[in-house]
Coordinates of N, CA, C and O in Angstrom, one line a residue:
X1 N 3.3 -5.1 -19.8 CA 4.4 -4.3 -20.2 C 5.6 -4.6 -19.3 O 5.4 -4.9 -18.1
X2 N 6.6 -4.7 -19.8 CA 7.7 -5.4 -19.1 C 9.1 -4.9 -20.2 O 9.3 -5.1 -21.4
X3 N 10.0 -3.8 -18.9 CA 11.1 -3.1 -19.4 C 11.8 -2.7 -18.1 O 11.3 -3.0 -17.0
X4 N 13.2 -2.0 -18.1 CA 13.4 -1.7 -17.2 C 12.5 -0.5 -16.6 O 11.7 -0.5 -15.7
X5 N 12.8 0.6 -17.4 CA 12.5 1.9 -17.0 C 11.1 2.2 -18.1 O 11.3 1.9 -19.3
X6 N 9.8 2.8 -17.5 CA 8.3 2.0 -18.0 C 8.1 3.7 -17.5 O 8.6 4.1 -16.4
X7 N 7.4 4.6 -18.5 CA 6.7 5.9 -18.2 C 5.5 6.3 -19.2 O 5.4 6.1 -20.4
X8 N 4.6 7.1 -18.3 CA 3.6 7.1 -18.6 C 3.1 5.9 -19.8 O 3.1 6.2 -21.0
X9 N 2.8 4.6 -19.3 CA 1.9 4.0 -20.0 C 0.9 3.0 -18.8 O 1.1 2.6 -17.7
X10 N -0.3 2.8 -19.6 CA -1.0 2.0 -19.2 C -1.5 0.5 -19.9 O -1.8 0.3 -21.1
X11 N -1.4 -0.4 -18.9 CA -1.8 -1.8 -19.0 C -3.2 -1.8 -18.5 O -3.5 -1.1 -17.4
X12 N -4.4 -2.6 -19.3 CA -5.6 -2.6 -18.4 C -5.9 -4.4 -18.8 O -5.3 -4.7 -19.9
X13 N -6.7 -5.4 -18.1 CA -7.5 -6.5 -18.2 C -6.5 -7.7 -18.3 O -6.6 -8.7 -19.1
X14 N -5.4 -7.5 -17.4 CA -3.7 -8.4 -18.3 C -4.3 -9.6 -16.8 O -4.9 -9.5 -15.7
X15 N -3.9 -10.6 -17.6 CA -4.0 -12.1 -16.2 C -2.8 -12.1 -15.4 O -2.9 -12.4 -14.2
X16 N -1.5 -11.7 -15.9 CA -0.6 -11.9 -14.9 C -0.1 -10.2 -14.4 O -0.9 -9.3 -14.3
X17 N 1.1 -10.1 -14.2 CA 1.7 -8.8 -13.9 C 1.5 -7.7 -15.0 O 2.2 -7.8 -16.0
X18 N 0.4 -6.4 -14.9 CA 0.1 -5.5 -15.8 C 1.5 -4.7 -16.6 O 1.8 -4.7 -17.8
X19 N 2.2 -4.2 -15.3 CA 3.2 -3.8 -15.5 C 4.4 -4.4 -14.7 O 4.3 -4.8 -13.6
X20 N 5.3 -4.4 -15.4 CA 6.5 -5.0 -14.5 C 7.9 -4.5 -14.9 O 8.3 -4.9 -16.0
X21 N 8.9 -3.3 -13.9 CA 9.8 -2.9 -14.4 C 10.6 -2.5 -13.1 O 10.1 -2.8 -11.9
X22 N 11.8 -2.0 -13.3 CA 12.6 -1.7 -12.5 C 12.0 -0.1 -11.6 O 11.5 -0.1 -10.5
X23 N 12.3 0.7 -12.3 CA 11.6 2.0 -12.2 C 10.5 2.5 -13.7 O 10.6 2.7 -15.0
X24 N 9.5 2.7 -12.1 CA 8.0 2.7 -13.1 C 7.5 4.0 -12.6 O 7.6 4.0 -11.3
X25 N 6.9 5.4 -13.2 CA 6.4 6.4 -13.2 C 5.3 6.7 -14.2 O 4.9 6.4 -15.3
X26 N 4.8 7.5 -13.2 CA 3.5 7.7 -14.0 C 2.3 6.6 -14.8 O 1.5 6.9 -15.6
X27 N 2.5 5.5 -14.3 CA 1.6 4.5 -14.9 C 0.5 3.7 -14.2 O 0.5 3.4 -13.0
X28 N -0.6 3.2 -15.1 CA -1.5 2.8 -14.1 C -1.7 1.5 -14.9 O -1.9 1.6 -16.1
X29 N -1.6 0.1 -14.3 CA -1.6 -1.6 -14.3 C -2.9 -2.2 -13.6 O -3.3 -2.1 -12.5
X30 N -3.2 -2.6 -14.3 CA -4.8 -3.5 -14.1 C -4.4 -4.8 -14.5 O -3.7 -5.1 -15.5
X31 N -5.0 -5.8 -13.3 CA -4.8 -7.2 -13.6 C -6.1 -7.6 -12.9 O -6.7 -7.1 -11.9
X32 N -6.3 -9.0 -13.9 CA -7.8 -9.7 -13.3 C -6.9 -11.4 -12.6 O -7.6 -12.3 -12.3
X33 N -5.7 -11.4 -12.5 CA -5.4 -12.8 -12.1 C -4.4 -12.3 -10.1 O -4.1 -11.4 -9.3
X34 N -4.4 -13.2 -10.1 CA -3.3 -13.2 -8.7 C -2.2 -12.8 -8.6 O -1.6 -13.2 -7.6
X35 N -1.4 -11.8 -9.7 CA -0.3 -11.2 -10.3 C -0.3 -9.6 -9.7 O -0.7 -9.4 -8.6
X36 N 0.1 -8.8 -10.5 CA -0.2 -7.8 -9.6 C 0.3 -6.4 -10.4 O 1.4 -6.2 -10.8
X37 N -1.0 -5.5 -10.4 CA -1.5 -4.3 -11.3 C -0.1 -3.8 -12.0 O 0.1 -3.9 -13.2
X38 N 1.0 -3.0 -10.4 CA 2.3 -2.4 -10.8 C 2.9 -3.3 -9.9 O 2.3 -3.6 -8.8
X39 N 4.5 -3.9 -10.4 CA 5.3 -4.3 -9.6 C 6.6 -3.7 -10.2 O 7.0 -4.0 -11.4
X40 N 7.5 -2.6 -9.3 CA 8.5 -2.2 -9.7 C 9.5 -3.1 -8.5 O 9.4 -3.4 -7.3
X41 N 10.4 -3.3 -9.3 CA 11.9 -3.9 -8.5 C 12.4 -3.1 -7.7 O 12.8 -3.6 -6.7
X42 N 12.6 -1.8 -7.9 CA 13.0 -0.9 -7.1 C 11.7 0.5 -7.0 O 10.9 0.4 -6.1
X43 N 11.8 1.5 -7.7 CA 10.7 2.4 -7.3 C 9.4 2.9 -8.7 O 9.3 3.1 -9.9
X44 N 8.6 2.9 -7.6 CA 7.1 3.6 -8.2 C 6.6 4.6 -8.1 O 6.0 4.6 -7.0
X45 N 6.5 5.6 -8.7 CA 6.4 7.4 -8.7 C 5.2 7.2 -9.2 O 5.0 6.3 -10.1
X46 N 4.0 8.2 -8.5 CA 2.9 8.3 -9.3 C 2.1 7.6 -10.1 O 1.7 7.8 -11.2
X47 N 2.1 6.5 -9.3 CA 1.5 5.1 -10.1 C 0.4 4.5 -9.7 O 0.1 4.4 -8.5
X48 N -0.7 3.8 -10.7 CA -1.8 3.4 -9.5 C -2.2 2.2 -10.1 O -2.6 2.2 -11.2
X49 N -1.9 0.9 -9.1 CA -2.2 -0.7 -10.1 C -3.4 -1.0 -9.4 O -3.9 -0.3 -8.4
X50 N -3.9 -1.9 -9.9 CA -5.2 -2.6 -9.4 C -5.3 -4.2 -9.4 O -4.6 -4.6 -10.3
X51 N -5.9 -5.1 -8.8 CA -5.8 -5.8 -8.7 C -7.0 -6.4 -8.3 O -7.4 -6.2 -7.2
X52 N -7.7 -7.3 -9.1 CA -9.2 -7.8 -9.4 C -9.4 -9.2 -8.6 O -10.3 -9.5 -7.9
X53 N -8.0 -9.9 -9.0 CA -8.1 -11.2 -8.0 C -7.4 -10.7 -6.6 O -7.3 -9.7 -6.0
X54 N -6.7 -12.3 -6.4 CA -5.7 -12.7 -5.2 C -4.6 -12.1 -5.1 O -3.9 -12.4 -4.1
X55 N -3.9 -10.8 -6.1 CA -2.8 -10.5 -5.7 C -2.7 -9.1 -5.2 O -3.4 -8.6 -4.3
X56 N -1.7 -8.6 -5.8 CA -1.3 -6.9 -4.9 C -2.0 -6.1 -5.7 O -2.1 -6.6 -6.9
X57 N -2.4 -4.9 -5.5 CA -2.0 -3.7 -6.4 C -1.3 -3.3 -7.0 O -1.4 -3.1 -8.2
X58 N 0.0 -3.0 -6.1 CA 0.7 -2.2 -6.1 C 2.3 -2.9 -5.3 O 2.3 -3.1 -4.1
X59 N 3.2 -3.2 -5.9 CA 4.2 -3.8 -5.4 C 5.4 -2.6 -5.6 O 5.4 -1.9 -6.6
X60 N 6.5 -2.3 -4.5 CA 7.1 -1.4 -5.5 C 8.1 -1.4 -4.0 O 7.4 -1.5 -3.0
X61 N 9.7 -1.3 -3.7 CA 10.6 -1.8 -2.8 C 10.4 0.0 -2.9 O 10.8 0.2 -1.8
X62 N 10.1 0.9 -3.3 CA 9.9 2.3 -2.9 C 9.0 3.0 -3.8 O 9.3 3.2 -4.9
X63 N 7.4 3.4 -3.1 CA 6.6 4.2 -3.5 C 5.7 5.1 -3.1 O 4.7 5.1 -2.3
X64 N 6.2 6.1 -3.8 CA 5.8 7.9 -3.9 C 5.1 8.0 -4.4 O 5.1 7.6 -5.6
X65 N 4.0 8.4 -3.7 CA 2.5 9.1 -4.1 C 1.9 8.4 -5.3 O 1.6 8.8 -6.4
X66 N 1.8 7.0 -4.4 CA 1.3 6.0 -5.7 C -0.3 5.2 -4.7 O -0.5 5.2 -3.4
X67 N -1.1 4.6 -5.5 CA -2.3 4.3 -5.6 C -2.3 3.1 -5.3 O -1.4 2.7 -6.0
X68 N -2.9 1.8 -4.5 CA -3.0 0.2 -4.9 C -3.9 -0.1 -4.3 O -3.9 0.2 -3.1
X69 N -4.9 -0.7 -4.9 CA -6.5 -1.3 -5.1 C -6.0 -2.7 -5.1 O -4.9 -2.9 -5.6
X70 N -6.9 -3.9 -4.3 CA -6.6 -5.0 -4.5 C -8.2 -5.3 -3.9 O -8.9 -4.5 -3.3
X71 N -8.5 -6.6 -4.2 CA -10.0 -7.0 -3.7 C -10.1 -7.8 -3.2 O -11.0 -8.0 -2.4
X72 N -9.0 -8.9 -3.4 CA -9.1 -10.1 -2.9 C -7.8 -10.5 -1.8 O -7.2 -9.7 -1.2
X73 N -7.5 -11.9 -1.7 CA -6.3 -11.6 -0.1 C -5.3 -11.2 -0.2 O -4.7 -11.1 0.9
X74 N -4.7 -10.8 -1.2 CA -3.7 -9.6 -1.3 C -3.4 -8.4 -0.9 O -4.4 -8.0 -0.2
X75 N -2.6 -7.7 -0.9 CA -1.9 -6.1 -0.6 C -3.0 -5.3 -1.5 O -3.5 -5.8 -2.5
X76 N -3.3 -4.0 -1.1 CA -3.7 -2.9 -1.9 C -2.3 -2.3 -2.6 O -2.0 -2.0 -3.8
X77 N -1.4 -2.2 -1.3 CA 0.3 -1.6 -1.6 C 0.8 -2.6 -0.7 O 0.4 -3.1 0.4
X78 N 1.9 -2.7 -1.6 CA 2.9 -3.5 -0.7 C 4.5 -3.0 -0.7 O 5.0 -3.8 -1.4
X79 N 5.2 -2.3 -0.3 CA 6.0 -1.5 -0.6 C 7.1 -1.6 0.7 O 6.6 -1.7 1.9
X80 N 8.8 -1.6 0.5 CA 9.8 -1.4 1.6 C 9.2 0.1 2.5 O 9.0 0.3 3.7
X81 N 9.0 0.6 1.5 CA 8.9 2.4 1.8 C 8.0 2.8 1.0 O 8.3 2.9 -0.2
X82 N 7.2 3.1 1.4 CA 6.2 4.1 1.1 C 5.8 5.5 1.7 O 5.6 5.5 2.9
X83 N 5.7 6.3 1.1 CA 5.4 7.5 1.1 C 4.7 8.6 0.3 O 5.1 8.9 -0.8
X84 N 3.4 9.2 0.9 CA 2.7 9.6 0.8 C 1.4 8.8 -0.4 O 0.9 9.2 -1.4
X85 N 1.4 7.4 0.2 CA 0.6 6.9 -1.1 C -0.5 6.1 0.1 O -0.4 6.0 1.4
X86 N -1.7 5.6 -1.0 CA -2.7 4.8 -0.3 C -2.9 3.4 -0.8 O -2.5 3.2 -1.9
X87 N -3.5 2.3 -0.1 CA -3.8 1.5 0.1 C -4.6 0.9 0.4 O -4.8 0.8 1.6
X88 N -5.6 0.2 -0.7 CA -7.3 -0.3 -0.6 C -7.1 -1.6 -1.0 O -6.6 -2.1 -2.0
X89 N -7.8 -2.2 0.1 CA -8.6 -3.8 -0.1 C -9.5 -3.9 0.1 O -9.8 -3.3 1.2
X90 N -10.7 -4.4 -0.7 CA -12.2 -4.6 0.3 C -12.2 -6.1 1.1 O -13.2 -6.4 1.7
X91 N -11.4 -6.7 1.1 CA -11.1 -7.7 1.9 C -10.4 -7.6 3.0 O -10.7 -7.2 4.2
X92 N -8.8 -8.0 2.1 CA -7.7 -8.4 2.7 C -7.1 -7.1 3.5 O -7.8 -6.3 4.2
X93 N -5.8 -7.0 3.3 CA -5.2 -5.1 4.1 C -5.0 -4.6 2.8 O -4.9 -5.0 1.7
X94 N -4.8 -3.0 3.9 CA -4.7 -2.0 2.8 C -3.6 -2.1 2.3 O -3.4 -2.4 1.2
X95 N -2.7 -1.7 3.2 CA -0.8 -1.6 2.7 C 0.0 -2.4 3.9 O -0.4 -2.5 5.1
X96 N 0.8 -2.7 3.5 CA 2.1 -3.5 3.9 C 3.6 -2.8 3.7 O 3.9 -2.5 2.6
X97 N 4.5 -2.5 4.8 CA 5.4 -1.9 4.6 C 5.8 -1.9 5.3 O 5.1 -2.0 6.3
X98 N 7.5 -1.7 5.4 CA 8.6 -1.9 6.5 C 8.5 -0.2 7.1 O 8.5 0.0 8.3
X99 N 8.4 0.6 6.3 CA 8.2 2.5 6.7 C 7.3 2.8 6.0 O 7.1 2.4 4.8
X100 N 6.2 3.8 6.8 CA 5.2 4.2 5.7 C 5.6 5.6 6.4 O 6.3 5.6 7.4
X101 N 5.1 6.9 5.6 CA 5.0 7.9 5.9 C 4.2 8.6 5.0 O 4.2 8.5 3.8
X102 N 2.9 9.6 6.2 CA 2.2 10.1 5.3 C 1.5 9.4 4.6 O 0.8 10.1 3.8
X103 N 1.2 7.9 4.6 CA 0.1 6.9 4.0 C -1.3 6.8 5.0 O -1.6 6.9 6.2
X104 N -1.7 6.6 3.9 CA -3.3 5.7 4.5 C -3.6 4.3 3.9 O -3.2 4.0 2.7
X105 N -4.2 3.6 4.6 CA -4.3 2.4 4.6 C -5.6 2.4 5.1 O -6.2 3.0 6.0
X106 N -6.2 1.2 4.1 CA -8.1 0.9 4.5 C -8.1 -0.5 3.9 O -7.5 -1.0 2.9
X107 N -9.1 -1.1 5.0 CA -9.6 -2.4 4.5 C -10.9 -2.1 5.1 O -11.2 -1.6 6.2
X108 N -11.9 -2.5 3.7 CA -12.8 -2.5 4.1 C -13.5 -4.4 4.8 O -14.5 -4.8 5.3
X109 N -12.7 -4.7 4.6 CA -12.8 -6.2 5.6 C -12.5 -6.5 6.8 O -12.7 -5.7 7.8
X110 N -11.8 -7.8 7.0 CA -11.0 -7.7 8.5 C -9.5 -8.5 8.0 O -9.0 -9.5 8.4
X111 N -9.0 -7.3 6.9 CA -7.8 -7.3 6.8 C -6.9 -5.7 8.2 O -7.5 -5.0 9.1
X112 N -5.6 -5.8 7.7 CA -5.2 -4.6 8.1 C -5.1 -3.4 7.5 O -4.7 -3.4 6.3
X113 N -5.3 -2.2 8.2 CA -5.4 -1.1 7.8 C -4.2 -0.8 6.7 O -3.9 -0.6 5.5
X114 N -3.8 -0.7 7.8 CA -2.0 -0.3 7.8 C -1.2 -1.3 8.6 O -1.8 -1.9 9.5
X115 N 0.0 -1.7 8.2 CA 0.4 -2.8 8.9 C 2.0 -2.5 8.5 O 2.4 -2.8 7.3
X116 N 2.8 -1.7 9.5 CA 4.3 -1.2 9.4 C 4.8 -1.6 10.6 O 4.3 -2.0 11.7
X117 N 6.1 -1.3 10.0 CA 7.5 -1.3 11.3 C 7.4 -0.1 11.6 O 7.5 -0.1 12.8
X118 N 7.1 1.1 11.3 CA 7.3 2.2 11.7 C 6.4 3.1 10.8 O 6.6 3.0 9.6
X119 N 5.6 3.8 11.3 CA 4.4 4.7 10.9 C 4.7 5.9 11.1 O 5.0 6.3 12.3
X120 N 4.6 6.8 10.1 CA 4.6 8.6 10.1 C 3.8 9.4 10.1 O 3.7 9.7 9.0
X121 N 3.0 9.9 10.9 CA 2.5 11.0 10.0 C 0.8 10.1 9.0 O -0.1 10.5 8.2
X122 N 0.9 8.9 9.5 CA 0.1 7.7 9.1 C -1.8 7.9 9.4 O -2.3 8.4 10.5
X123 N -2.5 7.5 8.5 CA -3.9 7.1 9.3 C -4.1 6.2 8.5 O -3.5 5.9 7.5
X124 N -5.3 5.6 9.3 CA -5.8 3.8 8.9 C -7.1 3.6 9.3 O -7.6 4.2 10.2
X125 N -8.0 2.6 8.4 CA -9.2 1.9 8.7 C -9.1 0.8 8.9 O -8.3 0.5 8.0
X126 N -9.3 0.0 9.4 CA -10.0 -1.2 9.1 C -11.8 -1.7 9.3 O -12.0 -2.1 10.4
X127 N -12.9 -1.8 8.6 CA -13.3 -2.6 9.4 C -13.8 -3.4 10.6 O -14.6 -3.1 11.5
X128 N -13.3 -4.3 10.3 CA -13.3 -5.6 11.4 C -11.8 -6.2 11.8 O -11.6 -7.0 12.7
X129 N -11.0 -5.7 10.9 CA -9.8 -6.1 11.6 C -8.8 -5.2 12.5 O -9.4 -4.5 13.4
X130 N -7.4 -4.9 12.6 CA -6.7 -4.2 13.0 C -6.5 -3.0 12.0 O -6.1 -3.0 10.8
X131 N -6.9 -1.6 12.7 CA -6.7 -0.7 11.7 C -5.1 -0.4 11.3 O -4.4 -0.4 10.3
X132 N -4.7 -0.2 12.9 CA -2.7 0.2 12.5 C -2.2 -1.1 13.3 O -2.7 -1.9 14.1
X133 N -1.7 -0.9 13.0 CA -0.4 -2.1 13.8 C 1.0 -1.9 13.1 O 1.2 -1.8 11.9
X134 N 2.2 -1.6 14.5 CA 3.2 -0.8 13.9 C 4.1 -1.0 15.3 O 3.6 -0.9 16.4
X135 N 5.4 -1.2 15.2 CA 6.5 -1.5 16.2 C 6.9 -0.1 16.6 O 7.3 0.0 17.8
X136 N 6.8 1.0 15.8 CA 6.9 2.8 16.2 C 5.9 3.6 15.3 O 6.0 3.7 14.1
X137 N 5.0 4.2 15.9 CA 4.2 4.6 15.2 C 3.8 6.2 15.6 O 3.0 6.5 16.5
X138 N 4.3 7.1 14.9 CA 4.2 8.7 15.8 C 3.5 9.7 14.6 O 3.8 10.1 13.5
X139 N 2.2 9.9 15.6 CA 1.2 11.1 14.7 C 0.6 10.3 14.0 O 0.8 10.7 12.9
X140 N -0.3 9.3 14.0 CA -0.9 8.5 13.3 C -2.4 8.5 13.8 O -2.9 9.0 14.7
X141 N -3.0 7.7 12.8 CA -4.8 8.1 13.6 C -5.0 6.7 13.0 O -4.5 6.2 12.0
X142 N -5.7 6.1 13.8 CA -6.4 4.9 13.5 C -7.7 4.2 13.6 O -7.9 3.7 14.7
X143 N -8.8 4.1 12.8 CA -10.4 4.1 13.3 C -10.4 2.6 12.6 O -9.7 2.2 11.6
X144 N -11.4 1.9 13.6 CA -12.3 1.0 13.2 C -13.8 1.1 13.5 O -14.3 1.9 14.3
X145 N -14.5 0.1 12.9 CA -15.9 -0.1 13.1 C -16.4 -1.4 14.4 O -17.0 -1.3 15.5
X146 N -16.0 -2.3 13.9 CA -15.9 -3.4 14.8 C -14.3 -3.9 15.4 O -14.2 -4.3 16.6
X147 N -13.3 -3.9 14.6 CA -12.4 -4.8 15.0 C -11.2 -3.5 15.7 O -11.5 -2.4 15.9
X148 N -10.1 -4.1 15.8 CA -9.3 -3.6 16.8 C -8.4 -1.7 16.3 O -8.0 -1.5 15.2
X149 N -8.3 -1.0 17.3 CA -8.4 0.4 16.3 C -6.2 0.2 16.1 O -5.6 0.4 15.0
X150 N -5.8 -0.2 17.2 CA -4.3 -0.1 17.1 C -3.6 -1.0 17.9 O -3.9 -1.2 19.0
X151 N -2.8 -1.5 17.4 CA -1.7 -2.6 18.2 C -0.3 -1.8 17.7 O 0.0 -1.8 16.5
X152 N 0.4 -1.2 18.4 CA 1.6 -0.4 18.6 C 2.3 -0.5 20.0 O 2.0 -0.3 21.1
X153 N 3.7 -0.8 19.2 CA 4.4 -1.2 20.4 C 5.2 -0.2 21.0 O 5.9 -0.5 22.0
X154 N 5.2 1.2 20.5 CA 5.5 2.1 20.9 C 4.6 3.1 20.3 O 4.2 2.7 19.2
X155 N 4.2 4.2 20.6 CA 3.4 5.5 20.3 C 3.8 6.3 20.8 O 4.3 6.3 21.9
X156 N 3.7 7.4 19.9 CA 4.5 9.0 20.1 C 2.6 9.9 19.6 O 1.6 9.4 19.1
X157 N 2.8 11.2 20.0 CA 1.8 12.2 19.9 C 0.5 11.3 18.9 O 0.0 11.6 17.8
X158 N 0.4 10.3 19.9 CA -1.2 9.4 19.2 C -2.3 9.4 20.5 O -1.8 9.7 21.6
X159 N -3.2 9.2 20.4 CA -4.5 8.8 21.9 C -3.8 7.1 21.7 O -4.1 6.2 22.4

């Protein structure tokens, strides 16, 4: 599906970009190729893409309380800003973002949890890799299994 403005519908089993629009709400994008579930140009409201191969979930330069699954070495979410949404790879990392707030982020591999310029309000897994890694990171929780729990170059009310 490919429009500017894209609401409540769903794409499922597409090889390249499921959905692809400017502002995208309410929709959920399934792709089996290296493309990527939901990719909005500007924002994604309540959205949840998926992503079978090499690519993202979930692409969106701003996303609210949106979902991104990815399996392979791609983003779960990959977003400027995100806020209050999650981020799953069983590989690669969970989310990718310049601001998260209020996110979680998981890799169940030895990708990154969470991987921001600045973290809010944030928690993260990884794994075997870095759970958070974040240039300002305040109120965040970060667990791993084997690999590294936090790389922050500043921390506010964190252990």
């Amino acid at each position: 599906i490919m429009a500017s403005t894209i609401k409540r519908s769903v794409a499922a089993d597409c090889g390249g970009n499921a959905i692809y629009g400017n502002q995208v709400s309410d929709c959920r994008g399934e792709t089996t190729g290296s493309d990527t579930g939901i990719y909005a140009n500007y924002t994604a409201l309540n959205c949840s893409g998926y992503c079978s191969g090499n690519g993202s979930g979930l692409y969106a330069a701003t996303a609210q309380n949106c979902y991104g699954y990815a399996s392979g070495s791609g983003y779960g979410l990959n977003a400027t800003i995100a806020q209050n949404s999650y981020g799953f790879n069983s590989s690669g990392s969970g989310i990718l973002t310049t601001t998260a707030q209020n996110c979680y982020g998981y890799s169940s591999g030895s990708g990154y949890g969470l991987y921001a310029t600045v973290a809010f309000g944030c928690s993260s897994f990884s794994y075997s890799g870095v759970a958070l890694s974040a240039y300002l990171a305040n109120l965040c929780v970060a667990i791993t299994s084997v690999g590294t729990t936090q790389s922050v170059s500043y921390k506010y009310n964190m252990p």
